Coordinates of C-alpha atoms in Angstrom, one line a residue:
M6 CA -4.5 -35.4 3.7
I7 CA -5.3 -31.9 2.7
E8 CA -4.2 -31.1 -0.9
S9 CA -2.6 -27.7 -0.8
W10 CA -0.8 -25.4 -3.2
R11 CA 1.8 -22.7 -2.6
W12 CA 0.7 -19.2 -3.8
Y13 CA 2.9 -16.2 -3.5
G14 CA 0.1 -13.7 -3.6
P15 CA -1.6 -11.4 -6.1
E16 CA 1.3 -9.0 -6.5
L17 CA 4.1 -11.7 -7.0
D18 CA 2.5 -14.8 -8.4
T19 CA 1.7 -15.2 -12.1
I20 CA -0.6 -18.1 -11.3
L21 CA -4.2 -17.2 -10.5
L22 CA -6.3 -18.6 -7.7
S23 CA -8.9 -19.5 -10.3
E24 CA -6.3 -21.7 -12.0
I25 CA -5.3 -23.3 -8.7
A26 CA -8.9 -24.2 -8.0
Q27 CA -8.9 -26.2 -11.3
T28 CA -6.0 -28.4 -10.1
G29 CA -8.3 -29.9 -7.4
A30 CA -6.3 -28.5 -4.5
S31 CA -8.5 -27.1 -1.7
G32 CA -5.9 -25.5 0.6
I33 CA -3.6 -22.5 -0.1
V34 CA -0.1 -22.1 1.4
S35 CA 0.8 -18.5 1.3
A36 CA 2.7 -15.6 3.1
L37 CA 3.0 -11.9 3.0
H38 CA 6.3 -11.9 1.1
E39 CA 6.1 -8.2 0.4
I40 CA 6.7 -7.4 4.1
A41 CA 10.3 -7.1 5.1
Y42 CA 11.8 -9.6 7.6
G43 CA 11.3 -8.6 11.2
E44 CA 8.3 -6.4 10.6
V45 CA 4.8 -7.2 12.0
W46 CA 2.3 -8.7 9.7
P47 CA -0.7 -6.5 10.1
R48 CA -4.0 -8.3 10.9
A49 CA -5.8 -6.2 8.2
A50 CA -3.3 -7.5 5.5
I51 CA -3.7 -11.1 6.7
A52 CA -7.5 -10.7 6.6
E53 CA -7.4 -9.3 3.1
R54 CA -5.3 -12.2 1.9
R55 CA -7.6 -14.7 3.6
A56 CA -10.7 -13.1 2.1
R57 CA -9.2 -13.2 -1.4
I58 CA -8.4 -16.9 -1.1
E59 CA -11.8 -17.7 0.3
A60 CA -13.5 -15.8 -2.5
A61 CA -11.9 -18.3 -4.9
G62 CA -13.4 -21.2 -3.0
L63 CA -10.1 -22.1 -1.3
Q64 CA -8.9 -22.1 2.3
W65 CA -5.7 -20.6 3.6
Q66 CA -4.3 -23.6 5.4
V67 CA -0.6 -22.9 6.1
V68 CA 1.6 -19.8 6.3
E69 CA 4.9 -20.4 4.5
S70 CA 6.9 -18.7 5.7
L71 CA 6.8 -16.4 8.7
P72 CA 10.5 -15.5 8.3
I73 CA 13.1 -15.2 11.0
H74 CA 15.4 -12.2 10.9
E75 CA 19.1 -12.9 10.4
R76 CA 19.9 -11.1 13.6
I77 CA 18.0 -13.8 15.5
K78 CA 20.0 -16.5 13.8
R79 CA 23.2 -14.8 14.7
G80 CA 22.1 -13.8 18.2
D81 CA 23.0 -10.3 17.3
G82 CA 22.4 -7.6 19.9
D83 CA 19.1 -6.7 21.7
L84 CA 16.5 -9.0 20.0
S85 CA 13.5 -8.2 22.2
A86 CA 11.8 -6.1 19.5
L87 CA 12.3 -8.7 16.8
F88 CA 10.8 -11.5 19.1
A89 CA 7.9 -9.2 20.1
N90 CA 7.2 -8.6 16.4
Y91 CA 7.3 -12.3 15.6
R92 CA 4.9 -13.1 18.4
Q93 CA 2.5 -10.3 17.3
S94 CA 2.5 -11.6 13.8
M95 CA 1.7 -15.0 15.2
A96 CA -1.2 -13.5 17.2
N97 CA -2.5 -11.7 14.1
L98 CA -2.4 -14.9 12.1
A99 CA -4.2 -16.9 14.8
A100 CA -6.9 -14.2 15.0
E101 CA -7.6 -14.8 11.3
G102 CA -7.9 -18.6 11.7
I103 CA -4.4 -19.7 10.7
T104 CA -3.2 -22.7 12.7
T105 CA 0.0 -23.8 11.0
I106 CA 3.2 -21.9 10.4
C107 CA 6.2 -23.2 8.3
Y108 CA 9.5 -21.5 8.8
N109 CA 13.2 -22.3 8.4
F110 CA 16.4 -21.5 10.3
M111 CA 18.9 -21.5 7.3
P112 CA 21.5 -18.7 7.6
V113 CA 21.5 -16.1 4.7
L114 CA 20.1 -18.3 1.9
D115 CA 17.0 -20.5 1.6
W116 CA 16.9 -23.3 -0.9
T117 CA 20.0 -23.3 -3.2
R118 CA 20.3 -24.5 -6.8
T119 CA 22.9 -23.8 -9.5
E120 CA 20.5 -24.3 -12.5
L121 CA 16.9 -23.2 -12.7
A122 CA 16.1 -24.8 -16.1
H123 CA 18.1 -28.0 -16.5
P124 CA 16.8 -29.7 -19.7
L125 CA 15.1 -33.1 -19.2
A126 CA 15.4 -35.9 -21.7
A127 CA 11.7 -36.0 -22.5
G128 CA 11.3 -32.2 -22.7
G129 CA 10.8 -29.6 -20.0
T130 CA 13.2 -28.5 -17.3
S131 CA 14.0 -29.0 -13.7
L132 CA 15.9 -27.4 -10.9
R133 CA 19.4 -28.8 -10.3
F134 CA 22.3 -28.5 -7.8
E135 CA 25.6 -29.2 -9.5
A136 CA 28.4 -29.7 -7.1
Y137 CA 31.2 -28.4 -9.4
R138 CA 29.2 -25.2 -10.2
M139 CA 28.7 -24.5 -6.5
A140 CA 32.4 -25.1 -6.0
A141 CA 33.2 -22.7 -8.8
F142 CA 31.0 -20.1 -7.3
E143 CA 32.5 -20.5 -3.8
I144 CA 36.1 -20.9 -4.8
H145 CA 36.5 -18.7 -7.8
M146 CA 33.7 -16.1 -7.8
L147 CA 33.1 -15.6 -4.1
G148 CA 36.7 -16.3 -3.1
R149 CA 35.6 -17.8 0.2
E150 CA 38.6 -18.9 2.3
G151 CA 38.7 -22.6 2.8
A152 CA 35.9 -23.3 0.3
G153 CA 38.1 -25.9 -1.6
D154 CA 38.3 -28.0 1.6
D155 CA 34.5 -28.6 1.3
Y156 CA 34.7 -30.4 -2.0
S157 CA 36.5 -33.4 -3.4
P158 CA 39.7 -32.8 -5.5
E159 CA 37.7 -34.1 -8.6
V160 CA 34.9 -31.5 -8.0
C161 CA 37.5 -28.7 -7.4
A162 CA 39.3 -29.6 -10.7
R163 CA 36.0 -29.6 -12.6
A164 CA 35.1 -26.3 -11.0
K165 CA 38.3 -24.7 -12.1
T166 CA 37.8 -25.9 -15.7
W167 CA 34.3 -24.5 -15.7
F168 CA 35.2 -21.2 -14.3
E169 CA 38.1 -20.6 -16.7
G170 CA 35.9 -21.5 -19.7
S171 CA 32.8 -19.6 -18.5
T172 CA 31.6 -16.3 -19.9
Q173 CA 30.5 -13.4 -17.7
A174 CA 26.9 -14.2 -18.7
Q175 CA 27.3 -17.7 -17.4
R176 CA 28.7 -16.5 -14.1
D177 CA 25.9 -14.0 -13.8
A178 CA 23.4 -16.8 -14.5
L179 CA 25.0 -18.9 -11.7
L180 CA 24.7 -16.1 -9.2
H181 CA 21.1 -15.5 -10.2
A182 CA 20.3 -19.2 -9.7
I183 CA 21.9 -19.3 -6.3
M184 CA 19.9 -16.1 -5.2
S185 CA 16.6 -17.4 -6.6
G186 CA 15.7 -19.3 -3.4
L187 CA 15.1 -16.1 -1.6
P188 CA 11.4 -15.1 -1.7
G189 CA 9.5 -11.9 -1.7
A190 CA 11.0 -8.8 0.0
Y191 CA 14.3 -10.4 0.9
D192 CA 17.3 -8.7 -0.8
R193 CA 19.2 -10.6 -3.5
Y194 CA 22.9 -10.1 -3.2
D195 CA 25.7 -9.4 -5.6
I196 CA 29.1 -10.9 -4.9
A197 CA 30.2 -8.0 -2.6
G198 CA 26.8 -8.1 -0.8
L199 CA 27.0 -11.8 -0.2
R200 CA 30.6 -11.5 1.2
A201 CA 29.4 -8.8 3.6
Q202 CA 26.5 -11.0 4.8
L203 CA 28.8 -14.0 5.3
A204 CA 31.3 -11.8 7.2
L205 CA 28.5 -11.2 9.8
Y206 CA 28.7 -14.9 10.6
D207 CA 32.4 -15.0 11.3
G208 CA 33.1 -16.9 14.4
I209 CA 29.5 -18.3 14.6
G210 CA 29.6 -22.1 14.4
R211 CA 27.2 -25.0 14.8
D212 CA 27.0 -24.6 18.6
E213 CA 26.2 -20.9 18.4
I214 CA 23.5 -21.4 15.8
R215 CA 21.9 -24.1 17.9
R216 CA 22.0 -21.9 21.0
N217 CA 20.4 -19.1 19.0
Y218 CA 17.8 -21.5 17.6
K219 CA 16.9 -22.7 21.1
R220 CA 16.4 -19.1 22.2
F221 CA 14.1 -18.5 19.3
L222 CA 12.0 -21.6 20.3
D223 CA 11.9 -20.5 23.9
E224 CA 10.7 -17.1 22.9
V225 CA 7.9 -18.2 20.5
I226 CA 6.7 -21.7 21.4
P227 CA 4.9 -20.7 24.6
A228 CA 3.0 -18.0 22.6
A229 CA 2.2 -20.6 19.9
E230 CA 0.7 -22.9 22.6
D231 CA -1.4 -20.1 24.0
L232 CA -2.6 -19.2 20.4
G233 CA -3.3 -22.7 19.3
L234 CA -0.6 -22.5 16.6
R235 CA 1.6 -25.3 15.4
L236 CA 5.1 -24.4 14.0
G237 CA 6.9 -26.7 11.7
V238 CA 10.6 -26.2 10.8
H239 CA 11.6 -26.7 7.2
P240 CA 14.8 -28.8 6.7
D241 CA 17.9 -27.3 5.2
D242 CA 18.0 -27.4 1.4
P243 CA 20.5 -28.8 0.5
P244 CA 20.9 -30.6 3.8
R245 CA 24.6 -29.8 4.3
D246 CA 26.7 -26.8 5.3
I247 CA 26.9 -24.3 2.5
L248 CA 29.0 -21.1 1.9
G249 CA 30.8 -22.1 5.1
L250 CA 27.7 -21.6 7.1
P251 CA 26.5 -24.3 9.6
R252 CA 23.2 -25.9 8.8
V253 CA 21.4 -27.5 11.8
V254 CA 18.2 -29.1 10.3
S255 CA 19.8 -31.6 7.9
D256 CA 19.1 -35.1 9.3
G257 CA 17.2 -37.1 11.9
E258 CA 19.5 -36.3 14.7
D259 CA 19.1 -32.6 14.0
I260 CA 15.4 -32.9 14.0
D261 CA 15.5 -34.8 17.3
W262 CA 17.5 -32.1 18.9
I263 CA 15.1 -29.4 17.7
L264 CA 12.0 -31.2 18.9
N265 CA 13.6 -31.8 22.3
A266 CA 15.1 -28.3 22.6
H267 CA 11.6 -27.1 23.5
D268 CA 9.5 -30.2 23.9
S269 CA 6.0 -29.2 23.0
P270 CA 3.4 -30.3 20.4
A271 CA 3.5 -26.8 19.0
N272 CA 7.2 -27.3 18.1
G273 CA 7.1 -29.6 15.1
L274 CA 8.4 -30.4 11.7
T275 CA 7.6 -29.6 8.1
L276 CA 8.5 -32.9 6.4
C277 CA 10.2 -32.0 3.1
T278 CA 11.1 -35.2 1.3
G279 CA 13.1 -33.3 -1.3
S280 CA 15.3 -31.4 1.1
L281 CA 16.0 -34.3 3.4
G282 CA 16.2 -36.6 0.4
A283 CA 19.2 -34.9 -1.0
N284 CA 21.3 -36.4 1.8
P285 CA 22.2 -40.0 0.9
A286 CA 22.3 -40.9 4.6
N287 CA 18.6 -39.9 5.2
D288 CA 16.0 -42.7 5.1
L289 CA 12.9 -40.7 4.5
P290 CA 10.3 -43.3 5.4
A291 CA 12.2 -44.0 8.6
I292 CA 12.4 -40.2 9.4
A293 CA 8.7 -39.8 8.7
A294 CA 7.9 -42.7 11.1
R295 CA 10.2 -41.5 13.8
F296 CA 8.7 -38.0 14.0
A297 CA 5.2 -38.6 12.7
P298 CA 3.4 -37.2 15.8
R299 CA 5.1 -33.9 15.3
I300 CA 4.7 -33.5 11.5
H301 CA 2.4 -30.5 11.0
F302 CA 2.9 -30.1 7.2
A303 CA 4.5 -32.0 4.4
H304 CA 6.3 -31.0 1.2
L305 CA 6.3 -34.0 -1.1
R306 CA 8.8 -34.0 -4.0
N307 CA 11.7 -36.2 -5.1
V308 CA 15.3 -35.9 -6.1
R309 CA 17.8 -38.0 -8.0
K310 CA 21.3 -37.9 -6.5
D311 CA 24.8 -38.2 -8.0
P312 CA 27.8 -39.6 -6.1
D313 CA 29.6 -36.2 -6.1
G314 CA 26.9 -34.4 -4.1
S315 CA 24.9 -33.1 -7.1
F316 CA 21.2 -33.7 -7.4
E317 CA 18.3 -32.8 -9.6
E318 CA 14.6 -32.6 -8.9
A319 CA 13.0 -35.7 -10.3
A320 CA 9.3 -36.4 -11.1
H321 CA 7.4 -36.8 -7.8
L322 CA 7.3 -40.6 -8.1
A323 CA 10.5 -41.1 -10.0
G324 CA 13.4 -40.2 -7.8
D325 CA 15.5 -41.9 -5.0
T326 CA 12.9 -41.5 -2.2
D327 CA 10.2 -44.1 -1.8
M328 CA 7.3 -41.7 -1.9
V329 CA 4.7 -44.4 -1.5
A330 CA 6.3 -45.5 1.7
V331 CA 6.4 -41.9 3.0
I332 CA 2.8 -41.3 2.2
A333 CA 1.8 -44.6 3.9
V334 CA 3.4 -43.3 7.1
L335 CA 1.5 -40.0 6.9
L336 CA -1.8 -41.8 6.3
A337 CA -1.1 -44.1 9.3
E338 CA -0.4 -41.1 11.4
Q339 CA -3.6 -39.4 10.3
T340 CA -5.5 -42.6 11.3
R341 CA -3.9 -42.5 14.7
R342 CA -4.9 -38.8 15.1
V343 CA -8.5 -39.5 14.1
E344 CA -8.7 -42.3 16.6
E345 CA -7.5 -39.8 19.3
G346 CA -10.2 -37.4 18.3
R347 CA -7.9 -34.7 17.3
A348 CA -9.3 -31.7 15.5
D349 CA -6.1 -31.3 13.5
A350 CA -5.9 -34.9 12.3
Q351 CA -5.6 -34.1 8.6
I352 CA -2.0 -33.3 7.5
P353 CA -1.8 -30.6 4.9
F354 CA 0.6 -31.3 2.1
R355 CA 1.6 -29.7 -1.2
P356 CA 3.4 -30.9 -4.3
D357 CA 6.7 -29.2 -3.7
H358 CA 8.4 -27.8 -6.8
G359 CA 7.8 -29.4 -10.2
H360 CA 9.2 -29.7 -13.6
A361 CA 8.5 -26.8 -16.0
L362 CA 6.4 -28.6 -18.7
L363 CA 4.5 -27.6 -21.9
G364 CA 3.6 -23.9 -21.5
D365 CA 5.1 -23.4 -18.1
A366 CA 8.2 -21.6 -19.2
A367 CA 6.2 -18.8 -20.7
R368 CA 4.4 -18.1 -17.5
G369 CA 7.2 -16.5 -15.7
S370 CA 6.3 -18.2 -12.4
F371 CA 8.7 -18.6 -9.5
P372 CA 11.5 -21.1 -10.2
G373 CA 10.3 -24.5 -9.1
Y374 CA 6.7 -23.4 -8.9
P375 CA 5.1 -23.9 -12.4
L376 CA 1.5 -24.5 -12.9
I377 CA 1.4 -27.6 -15.1
G378 CA 4.4 -29.4 -13.5
R379 CA 3.0 -29.1 -10.0
M380 CA -0.4 -30.1 -11.2
R381 CA 1.2 -33.3 -12.6
G382 CA 2.9 -33.8 -9.3
L383 CA -0.4 -33.3 -7.4
A384 CA -2.2 -35.8 -9.6
E385 CA 0.5 -38.4 -9.0
L386 CA 0.4 -37.9 -5.3
R387 CA -3.4 -38.0 -5.3
G388 CA -3.2 -41.3 -7.0
V389 CA -0.8 -42.8 -4.5
I390 CA -3.1 -41.7 -1.6
A391 CA -6.1 -43.1 -3.3
G392 CA -4.3 -46.4 -4.0
L393 CA -3.1 -46.7 -0.4
R394 CA -6.6 -46.1 0.8
G395 CA -7.9 -48.8 -1.4
R396 CA -10.1 -46.7 -3.6

């Protein structure tokens, strides 16, 4: 397995490539986050990023993410130019030696948390999703119609108590946390802006999102095949409908639908154990085994769940997911690919998110992407891999 590390680029990331090299990772996962969604990624910009990474002794292994414009997710109007731009970006990436693209199909928001610095018992902080705070945001701050029906009466009651006792600074912090999953050039919304974005999805349900998703696959997967690219969809985070928006990459049945919607080796999965692991019904080792031949990239992290739908990001080997069993599946799949003689037998993975430890808080890195916390996670995952290999 190829040890990789997410890097947001020289203008956005406070962590240096020279520091990443010291973690032992050899692969970089990056993207041109400064380019607005829907615009073409110029080959020259891709080449400059690749050259910078290689000058540090690292390899650009995976693009995460080549984002999909919201109009494509909504099926809004004439999309021919947006699809053409996406395919051109793919062609430019392939021309610079990139072979794997991670993307997501989550409407409006990417990953969503309600706390960015939840204190841990032994020190440090983690990301956390608190059901009652999300309910307070949806019901009392956003005023979304029907939001109360998406939460239990107990969670709604706790949400009301929190909201009535909260300060404006606490409400602002909650909005900031919820918006923090949006990377790079994507706009962060205030309450009015988020309401306006959600209104654009009025009348668009699960069936419509799936239909628009299939159209996207039909538009880009043939090009990926021609270019020698592998696309891997990232699961929903959290894996449930949120803000009244349908999520369609939340469990094994969703993944099965996607991989069969355009059946091609180029149409694959980014296995994210943390995203899928937040759904108590998801058996991560079983999902990994079921879709192993189509896993093109892996995010390895762990979560600890609460009965009310809350969860927090645990240490990589300490949460509810059997990480050893998941890694064993990935190693077995690699062995199978090697025996087939495949050139892409090695599966790139990265330690996804991490606790903010020691001096991490002072670095000002992206939420969930500290230096020391992820280095600890990488070391733990490296140990599991070595142990399973018997060395």
